[in-house]
Tab-separated table of C-alpha atoms in Angstrom:
chain	number	residue	atom	x	y	z
A	10	MET	CA	-13.823	3.344	13.013
A	11	THR	CA	-10.645	2.627	11.171
A	12	THR	CA	-9.134	3.855	8.748
A	13	ILE	CA	-7.305	3.415	5.880
A	14	ALA	CA	-5.204	5.515	3.259
A	15	VAL	CA	-4.902	4.158	-0.085
A	16	VAL	CA	-2.036	6.064	-1.959
A	17	THR	CA	-1.624	5.099	-5.868
A	18	ALA	CA	1.278	6.585	-8.565
A	19	GLY	CA	-0.837	5.901	-11.414
A	20	LEU	CA	0.146	8.514	-13.464
A	21	SER	CA	-2.447	8.015	-16.500
A	22	GLN	CA	-6.193	8.124	-16.649
A	23	PRO	CA	-7.208	5.147	-15.977
A	24	SER	CA	-4.297	3.649	-14.869
A	25	SER	CA	-3.801	0.181	-14.088
A	26	THR	CA	-2.429	1.274	-10.791
A	27	ARG	CA	-5.119	2.840	-9.911
A	28	LEU	CA	-7.567	0.164	-10.396
A	29	LEU	CA	-5.555	-2.329	-9.076
A	30	ALA	CA	-6.137	0.374	-5.420
A	31	ASP	CA	-9.328	0.196	-5.603
A	32	LYS	CA	-9.365	-3.842	-5.528
A	33	LEU	CA	-6.457	-4.396	-2.994
A	34	ALA	CA	-9.081	-1.265	-1.252
A	35	ALA	CA	-12.834	-3.441	-2.170
A	36	ALA	CA	-10.826	-6.876	-0.620
A	37	VAL	CA	-10.299	-5.172	2.023
A	38	SER	CA	-13.509	-2.675	2.763
A	39	THR	CA	-14.893	-7.084	1.541
A	40	ALA	CA	-13.166	-8.393	5.013
A	41	LEU	CA	-13.253	-5.375	6.927
A	42	PRO	CA	-16.879	-3.515	5.924
A	43	ASP	CA	-17.186	-0.865	8.865
A	44	ALA	CA	-13.038	0.185	7.270
A	45	GLU	CA	-13.387	3.973	5.831
A	46	ILE	CA	-11.150	4.203	2.518
A	47	GLU	CA	-9.010	7.586	1.795
A	48	VAL	CA	-7.352	7.429	-2.109
A	49	ILE	CA	-4.862	10.144	-1.678
A	50	GLU	CA	-3.420	10.007	-6.295
A	51	LEU	CA	-0.591	10.994	-6.338
A	52	ARG	CA	-0.643	12.575	-9.986
A	53	ASP	CA	-2.588	15.335	-8.526
A	54	LEU	CA	0.094	16.180	-6.209
A	55	ALA	CA	3.014	15.567	-7.972
A	56	ILE	CA	4.237	19.661	-8.543
A	57	ASP	CA	3.384	19.920	-4.750
A	58	VAL	CA	5.651	16.862	-3.238
A	59	THR	CA	8.807	18.354	-6.322
A	60	LYS	CA	7.822	21.417	-4.022
A	61	ASN	CA	7.979	20.299	-0.985
A	62	MET	CA	11.204	18.632	-2.030
A	63	LEU	CA	13.303	21.682	-3.065
A	64	THR	CA	12.214	24.063	-0.192
A	65	GLY	CA	10.871	21.202	2.206
A	66	PHE	CA	7.503	23.212	2.585
A	67	PRO	CA	4.227	20.632	2.031
A	68	SER	CA	1.529	22.918	0.412
A	69	PRO	CA	-1.990	22.800	1.726
A	70	ALA	CA	-2.977	19.982	-0.703
A	71	LEU	CA	0.237	18.303	0.066
A	72	ARG	CA	-0.081	18.965	3.728
A	73	ALA	CA	-3.190	17.276	3.903
A	74	ALA	CA	-1.996	13.425	1.918
A	75	ILE	CA	0.583	13.379	4.584
A	76	ASP	CA	-1.732	13.702	8.031
A	77	THR	CA	-4.686	11.582	5.627
A	78	VAL	CA	-1.393	8.944	5.362
A	79	THR	CA	-0.123	9.467	9.251
A	80	ALA	CA	-2.967	9.248	11.418
A	81	ALA	CA	-4.916	6.145	9.025
A	82	ASP	CA	-4.435	2.873	10.851
A	83	GLY	CA	-3.257	1.657	7.639
A	84	LEU	CA	-1.378	1.655	4.251
A	85	ILE	CA	-1.969	0.745	0.699
A	86	ALA	CA	0.886	2.034	-1.238
A	87	VAL	CA	0.725	0.605	-5.322
A	88	THR	CA	3.125	1.771	-7.396
A	89	PRO	CA	3.622	1.378	-11.064
A	90	VAL	CA	6.759	-0.163	-12.480
A	91	PHE	CA	9.652	2.635	-13.737
A	92	THR	CA	12.878	0.733	-14.618
A	93	ALA	CA	12.910	-1.797	-13.017
A	94	SER	CA	11.609	-0.347	-9.417
A	95	TYR	CA	8.837	2.078	-8.374
A	96	SER	CA	8.540	5.450	-9.948
A	97	GLY	CA	9.370	8.088	-8.404
A	98	LEU	CA	6.322	10.325	-7.785
A	99	PHE	CA	5.567	7.297	-5.613
A	100	LYS	CA	8.898	7.992	-3.854
A	101	SER	CA	9.351	11.192	-3.777
A	102	PHE	CA	6.150	10.827	-1.521
A	103	PHE	CA	7.768	9.391	0.897
A	104	ASP	CA	10.524	11.211	1.166
A	105	VAL	CA	8.417	13.243	2.897
A	106	LEU	CA	6.800	11.936	5.338
A	107	ASP	CA	8.489	12.079	8.315
A	108	GLN	CA	10.293	8.923	9.170
A	109	LYS	CA	8.688	8.286	11.875
A	110	ALA	CA	5.339	8.128	10.525
A	111	LEU	CA	5.261	4.557	8.999
A	112	ASP	CA	6.182	2.986	12.714
A	113	GLY	CA	4.343	0.088	12.673
A	114	LYS	CA	1.181	0.634	10.633
A	115	PRO	CA	0.698	-2.364	8.666
A	116	VAL	CA	0.782	-1.840	4.920
A	117	LEU	CA	-0.748	-3.981	2.100
A	118	ILE	CA	1.979	-3.305	-0.522
A	119	GLY	CA	1.038	-3.607	-5.053
A	120	ALA	CA	2.490	-2.602	-8.015
A	121	THR	CA	2.059	-2.767	-12.109
A	122	GLY	CA	3.905	-3.405	-14.311
A	123	GLY	CA	4.165	-4.054	-18.414
A	124	THR	CA	5.155	-7.992	-18.369
A	125	GLU	CA	5.574	-10.590	-15.125
A	126	ARG	CA	9.163	-9.643	-15.141
A	127	HIS	CA	8.808	-7.132	-12.472
A	128	SER	CA	7.125	-9.077	-10.202
A	129	LEU	CA	10.444	-9.328	-8.007
A	130	VAL	CA	10.171	-5.607	-7.198
A	131	LEU	CA	7.506	-6.665	-4.418
A	132	ASP	CA	10.259	-8.165	-2.760
A	133	PHE	CA	13.770	-6.309	-3.921
A	134	ALA	CA	12.452	-3.102	-3.372
A	135	LEU	CA	9.073	-1.851	-1.819
A	136	ARG	CA	9.814	-4.499	1.044
A	137	PRO	CA	12.774	-2.954	1.303
A	138	LEU	CA	11.789	0.723	0.843
A	139	PHE	CA	9.482	-0.030	4.546
A	140	ALA	CA	11.276	-1.733	6.182
A	141	TYR	CA	13.504	1.121	5.735
A	142	LEU	CA	10.074	2.970	7.606
A	143	ARG	CA	9.604	1.153	9.636
A	144	ALA	CA	6.065	-0.627	8.653
A	145	GLU	CA	5.030	-3.404	8.241
A	146	PRO	CA	3.887	-5.122	5.543
A	147	VAL	CA	1.491	-8.045	5.569
A	148	ALA	CA	3.480	-11.422	4.238
A	149	THR	CA	1.203	-10.737	0.548
A	150	ALA	CA	1.956	-8.430	-1.705
A	151	VAL	CA	0.235	-7.932	-5.257
A	152	TYR	CA	1.554	-7.698	-7.989
A	153	ALA	CA	-0.235	-7.048	-11.788
A	154	ALA	CA	1.057	-7.782	-15.338
A	155	SER	CA	-0.702	-6.759	-18.532
A	156	SER	CA	-1.851	-9.814	-19.104
A	157	ASP	CA	-3.755	-10.022	-15.539
A	158	TRP	CA	-6.315	-7.543	-16.622
A	159	ALA	CA	-7.766	-10.030	-18.974
A	160	SER	CA	-8.309	-12.844	-17.098
A	161	PRO	CA	-8.142	-11.234	-13.539
A	162	GLY	CA	-9.499	-14.488	-11.979
A	163	ASP	CA	-5.818	-15.924	-9.954
A	164	LEU	CA	-5.105	-11.111	-9.423
A	165	ASP	CA	-8.621	-11.470	-7.766
A	166	THR	CA	-7.211	-14.684	-5.911
A	167	ARG	CA	-4.420	-13.115	-4.961
A	168	ALA	CA	-6.657	-9.918	-3.881
A	169	SER	CA	-8.654	-10.957	-2.348
A	170	ARG	CA	-5.896	-13.530	0.100
A	171	ALA	CA	-3.824	-9.757	0.483
A	172	GLY	CA	-7.433	-7.814	1.753
A	173	ARG	CA	-7.724	-10.806	4.538
A	174	GLU	CA	-4.133	-10.386	5.909
A	175	LEU	CA	-4.640	-6.297	6.273
A	176	ALA	CA	-7.633	-6.446	7.963
A	177	ALA	CA	-6.906	-9.072	10.069
A	178	ARG	CA	-4.055	-6.587	11.529
A	179	LEU	CA	-6.139	-4.452	11.725
A	180	SER	CA	-8.946	-6.026	13.611
A	181	SER	CA	-9.924	-5.917	16.988
A	182	GLU	CA	-9.935	-9.079	17.700
A	183	GLY	CA	-7.150	-10.355	15.738
A	184	ALA	CA	-8.878	-12.710	13.962
A	185	ALA	CA	-7.673	-15.505	11.835
A	186	ALA	CA	-7.089	-13.270	7.758
A	187	ALA	CA	-9.679	-16.560	6.829
A	188	PRO	CA	-9.839	-20.062	7.361
A	189	ASP	CA	-8.840	-21.433	3.417
A	190	SER	CA	-5.377	-18.714	3.807
A	191	GLY	CA	-3.589	-20.909	6.292
A	192	PHE	CA	-3.089	-16.867	7.791
A	193	VAL	CA	-3.120	-17.063	11.639
A	194	PRO	CA	-1.298	-14.074	13.192
A	195	PHE	CA	1.321	-14.677	15.582
A	196	GLU	CA	-0.350	-12.845	18.176
A	197	GLN	CA	-3.134	-15.727	17.894
A	198	LEU	CA	-0.625	-17.970	18.264
A	199	LEU	CA	0.435	-16.627	21.470
A	200	ARG	CA	-2.783	-16.361	23.438
A	201	ALA	CA	-3.238	-20.027	22.129
A	202	GLY	CA	-0.765	-21.108	23.980
A	203	GLU	CA	-1.160	-19.585	27.955
Protein backbone atom coordinates (compact mmCIF):
# COMPACT_ATOMS: atom_id res chain seq x y z
CA MET A 1 0.00 0.00 0.00
CA THR A 2 1.39 3.39 -1.01
CA THR A 3 1.03 6.01 1.71
CA ILE A 4 0.99 9.78 1.23
CA ALA A 5 1.18 12.33 4.03
CA VAL A 6 -0.44 15.70 3.37
CA VAL A 7 0.92 18.57 5.48
CA THR A 8 -1.18 21.71 5.36
CA ALA A 9 -0.32 24.90 7.26
CA GLY A 10 -3.48 26.95 6.81
CA LEU A 11 -4.49 28.89 9.89
CA SER A 12 -8.19 29.50 9.33
CA GLN A 13 -11.10 27.11 9.00
CA PRO A 14 -11.98 26.74 6.21
CA SER A 15 -8.64 27.56 4.68
CA SER A 16 -7.68 27.97 1.02
CA THR A 17 -4.47 26.16 1.93
CA ARG A 18 -6.45 23.12 3.07
CA LEU A 19 -8.64 23.37 -0.05
CA LEU A 20 -5.52 23.27 -2.24
CA ALA A 21 -4.09 20.36 -0.21
CA ASP A 22 -7.34 18.44 -0.70
CA LYS A 23 -7.34 19.23 -4.43
CA LEU A 24 -3.76 17.93 -4.78
CA ALA A 25 -4.53 14.81 -2.73
CA ALA A 26 -7.57 14.12 -4.92
CA ALA A 27 -5.43 14.49 -8.05
CA VAL A 28 -2.94 11.94 -6.71
CA SER A 29 -5.79 9.60 -5.69
CA THR A 30 -7.21 9.78 -9.21
CA ALA A 31 -3.86 8.76 -10.69
CA LEU A 32 -3.01 6.28 -7.92
CA PRO A 33 -6.38 4.96 -6.61
CA ASP A 34 -4.91 2.52 -4.08
CA ALA A 35 -2.93 5.19 -2.21
CA GLU A 36 -3.70 5.76 1.45
CA ILE A 37 -3.72 9.48 2.26
CA GLU A 38 -3.40 11.00 5.73
CA VAL A 39 -3.82 14.76 6.28
CA ILE A 40 -1.94 16.64 8.99
CA GLU A 41 -3.38 20.04 9.92
CA LEU A 42 -0.51 22.00 11.44
CA ARG A 43 -2.87 24.55 13.01
CA ASP A 44 -3.96 21.78 15.39
CA LEU A 45 -0.31 21.16 16.36
CA ALA A 46 0.90 24.78 16.62
CA ILE A 47 1.42 24.75 20.38
CA ASP A 48 3.01 21.29 20.26
CA VAL A 49 5.43 22.42 17.53
CA THR A 50 6.40 25.48 19.58
CA LYS A 51 6.94 23.43 22.75
CA ASN A 52 9.07 20.98 20.79
CA MET A 53 11.18 23.84 19.44
CA LEU A 54 11.77 24.98 23.05
CA THR A 55 12.25 21.63 24.76
CA GLY A 56 13.30 19.21 22.04
CA PHE A 57 10.55 16.78 23.05
CA PRO A 58 7.45 16.20 20.91
CA SER A 59 4.01 15.67 22.40
CA PRO A 60 2.26 12.38 21.53
CA ALA A 61 0.17 14.17 18.86
CA LEU A 62 3.24 15.78 17.29
CA ARG A 63 5.17 12.48 17.48
CA ALA A 64 2.31 10.80 15.57
CA ALA A 65 2.42 13.52 12.88
CA ILE A 66 6.21 13.25 12.58
CA ASP A 67 5.98 9.46 12.32
CA THR A 68 3.28 9.75 9.64
CA VAL A 69 5.43 12.07 7.51
CA THR A 70 8.59 10.03 8.05
CA ALA A 71 6.96 6.69 7.22
CA ALA A 72 4.98 7.94 4.19
CA ASP A 73 6.10 6.98 0.70
CA GLY A 74 5.31 10.48 -0.58
CA LEU A 75 4.46 13.92 0.74
CA ILE A 76 2.17 16.77 -0.28
CA ALA A 77 3.19 19.98 1.49
CA VAL A 78 1.09 23.16 1.23
CA THR A 79 1.64 26.51 2.95
CA PRO A 80 0.06 29.94 2.87
CA VAL A 81 2.41 32.74 1.84
CA PHE A 82 3.38 35.15 4.62
CA THR A 83 5.83 37.98 3.94
CA ALA A 84 6.89 36.49 0.59
CA SER A 85 7.74 33.05 2.00
CA TYR A 86 6.28 29.98 3.71
CA SER A 87 4.58 30.44 7.07
CA GLY A 88 6.52 30.18 10.30
CA LEU A 89 4.37 27.26 11.43
CA PHE A 90 5.13 25.38 8.21
CA LYS A 91 8.88 25.96 8.59
CA SER A 92 8.85 25.12 12.30
CA PHE A 93 7.23 21.76 11.63
CA PHE A 94 9.93 20.82 9.14
CA ASP A 95 12.56 22.12 11.59
CA VAL A 96 11.49 19.55 14.20
CA LEU A 97 11.85 16.62 11.80
CA ASP A 98 15.05 14.61 11.89
CA GLN A 99 17.41 16.03 9.28
CA LYS A 100 17.34 12.76 7.29
CA ALA A 101 13.58 12.13 7.59
CA LEU A 102 12.82 13.21 4.03
CA ASP A 103 15.89 11.81 2.23
CA GLY A 104 14.78 10.80 -1.27
CA LYS A 105 11.06 11.25 -0.51
CA PRO A 106 8.98 12.49 -3.47
CA VAL A 107 7.21 15.74 -2.58
CA LEU A 108 4.47 17.72 -4.29
CA ILE A 109 4.70 21.34 -3.13
CA GLY A 110 1.94 23.92 -3.13
CA ALA A 111 1.22 27.38 -1.78
CA THR A 112 -1.66 29.81 -1.51
CA GLY A 113 -1.74 33.58 -1.43
CA GLY A 114 -3.80 36.64 -2.18
CA THR A 115 -2.25 37.52 -5.52
CA GLU A 116 -0.28 35.89 -8.31
CA ARG A 117 2.75 38.02 -7.34
CA HIS A 118 3.68 35.52 -4.65
CA SER A 119 3.84 32.47 -6.94
CA LEU A 120 7.64 32.58 -7.00
CA VAL A 121 7.58 31.36 -3.40
CA LEU A 122 7.45 27.86 -4.89
CA ASP A 123 10.85 28.17 -6.56
CA PHE A 124 12.59 30.62 -4.24
CA ALA A 125 11.50 29.31 -0.82
CA LEU A 126 9.87 25.87 -0.98
CA ARG A 127 12.19 24.14 -3.46
CA PRO A 128 15.33 25.26 -1.57
CA LEU A 129 13.81 24.08 1.74
CA PHE A 130 13.07 20.62 0.39
CA ALA A 131 16.41 20.45 -1.45
CA TYR A 132 18.13 21.12 1.87
CA LEU A 133 16.09 18.30 3.43
CA ARG A 134 17.15 16.06 0.50
CA ALA A 135 13.56 15.45 -0.55
CA GLU A 136 12.73 15.22 -4.26
CA PRO A 137 10.03 17.68 -5.36
CA VAL A 138 8.15 16.75 -8.53
CA ALA A 139 8.50 19.09 -11.50
CA THR A 140 5.09 20.76 -11.23
CA ALA A 141 4.42 22.83 -8.13
CA VAL A 142 1.01 24.45 -7.64
CA TYR A 143 0.29 27.99 -6.49
CA ALA A 144 -3.29 29.15 -5.94
CA ALA A 145 -4.08 32.86 -5.74
CA SER A 146 -7.47 34.10 -4.57
CA SER A 147 -8.53 34.60 -8.20
CA ASP A 148 -7.89 30.91 -9.00
CA TRP A 149 -10.83 29.85 -6.83
CA ALA A 150 -13.35 31.95 -8.79
CA SER A 151 -12.57 30.10 -12.02
CA PRO A 152 -10.61 26.96 -11.08
CA GLY A 153 -10.17 25.41 -14.55
CA ASP A 154 -6.47 26.24 -14.85
CA LEU A 155 -5.88 25.37 -11.19
CA ASP A 156 -7.52 21.98 -11.74
CA THR A 157 -5.27 21.37 -14.75
CA ARG A 158 -2.12 22.23 -12.78
CA ALA A 159 -3.23 20.13 -9.80
CA SER A 160 -3.98 17.18 -12.06
CA ARG A 161 -0.57 17.38 -13.72
CA ALA A 162 1.23 17.62 -10.37
CA GLY A 163 -0.84 14.73 -9.00
CA ARG A 164 0.05 12.53 -11.97
CA GLU A 165 3.74 13.36 -11.53
CA LEU A 166 3.73 12.37 -7.86
CA ALA A 167 1.72 9.23 -8.63
CA ALA A 168 4.21 8.28 -11.36
CA ARG A 169 7.09 8.69 -8.91
CA LEU A 170 5.30 6.51 -6.39
CA SER A 171 4.05 3.84 -8.76
CA SER A 172 5.95 0.58 -8.65
CA GLU A 173 6.06 0.43 -12.44
CA GLY A 174 7.43 3.96 -12.90
CA ALA A 175 4.85 4.68 -15.59
CA ALA A 176 4.75 8.04 -17.29
CA ALA A 177 2.63 10.65 -15.51
CA ALA A 178 0.09 10.73 -18.34
CA PRO A 179 0.11 10.58 -22.13
CA ASP A 180 -0.71 14.27 -22.54
CA SER A 181 1.79 15.61 -20.00
CA GLY A 182 4.97 14.83 -21.93
CA PHE A 183 6.60 13.72 -18.64
CA VAL A 184 8.68 10.56 -18.79
CA PRO A 185 10.62 9.49 -15.67
CA PHE A 186 14.40 9.37 -16.16
CA GLU A 187 14.49 5.70 -15.13
CA GLN A 188 12.08 4.85 -17.98
CA LEU A 189 14.29 6.69 -20.47
CA LEU A 190 17.30 4.69 -19.30
CA ARG A 191 15.44 1.38 -19.69
CA ALA A 192 14.27 2.37 -23.17
CA GLY A 193 17.87 2.93 -24.26
CA GLU A 194 19.07 -0.54 -23.17
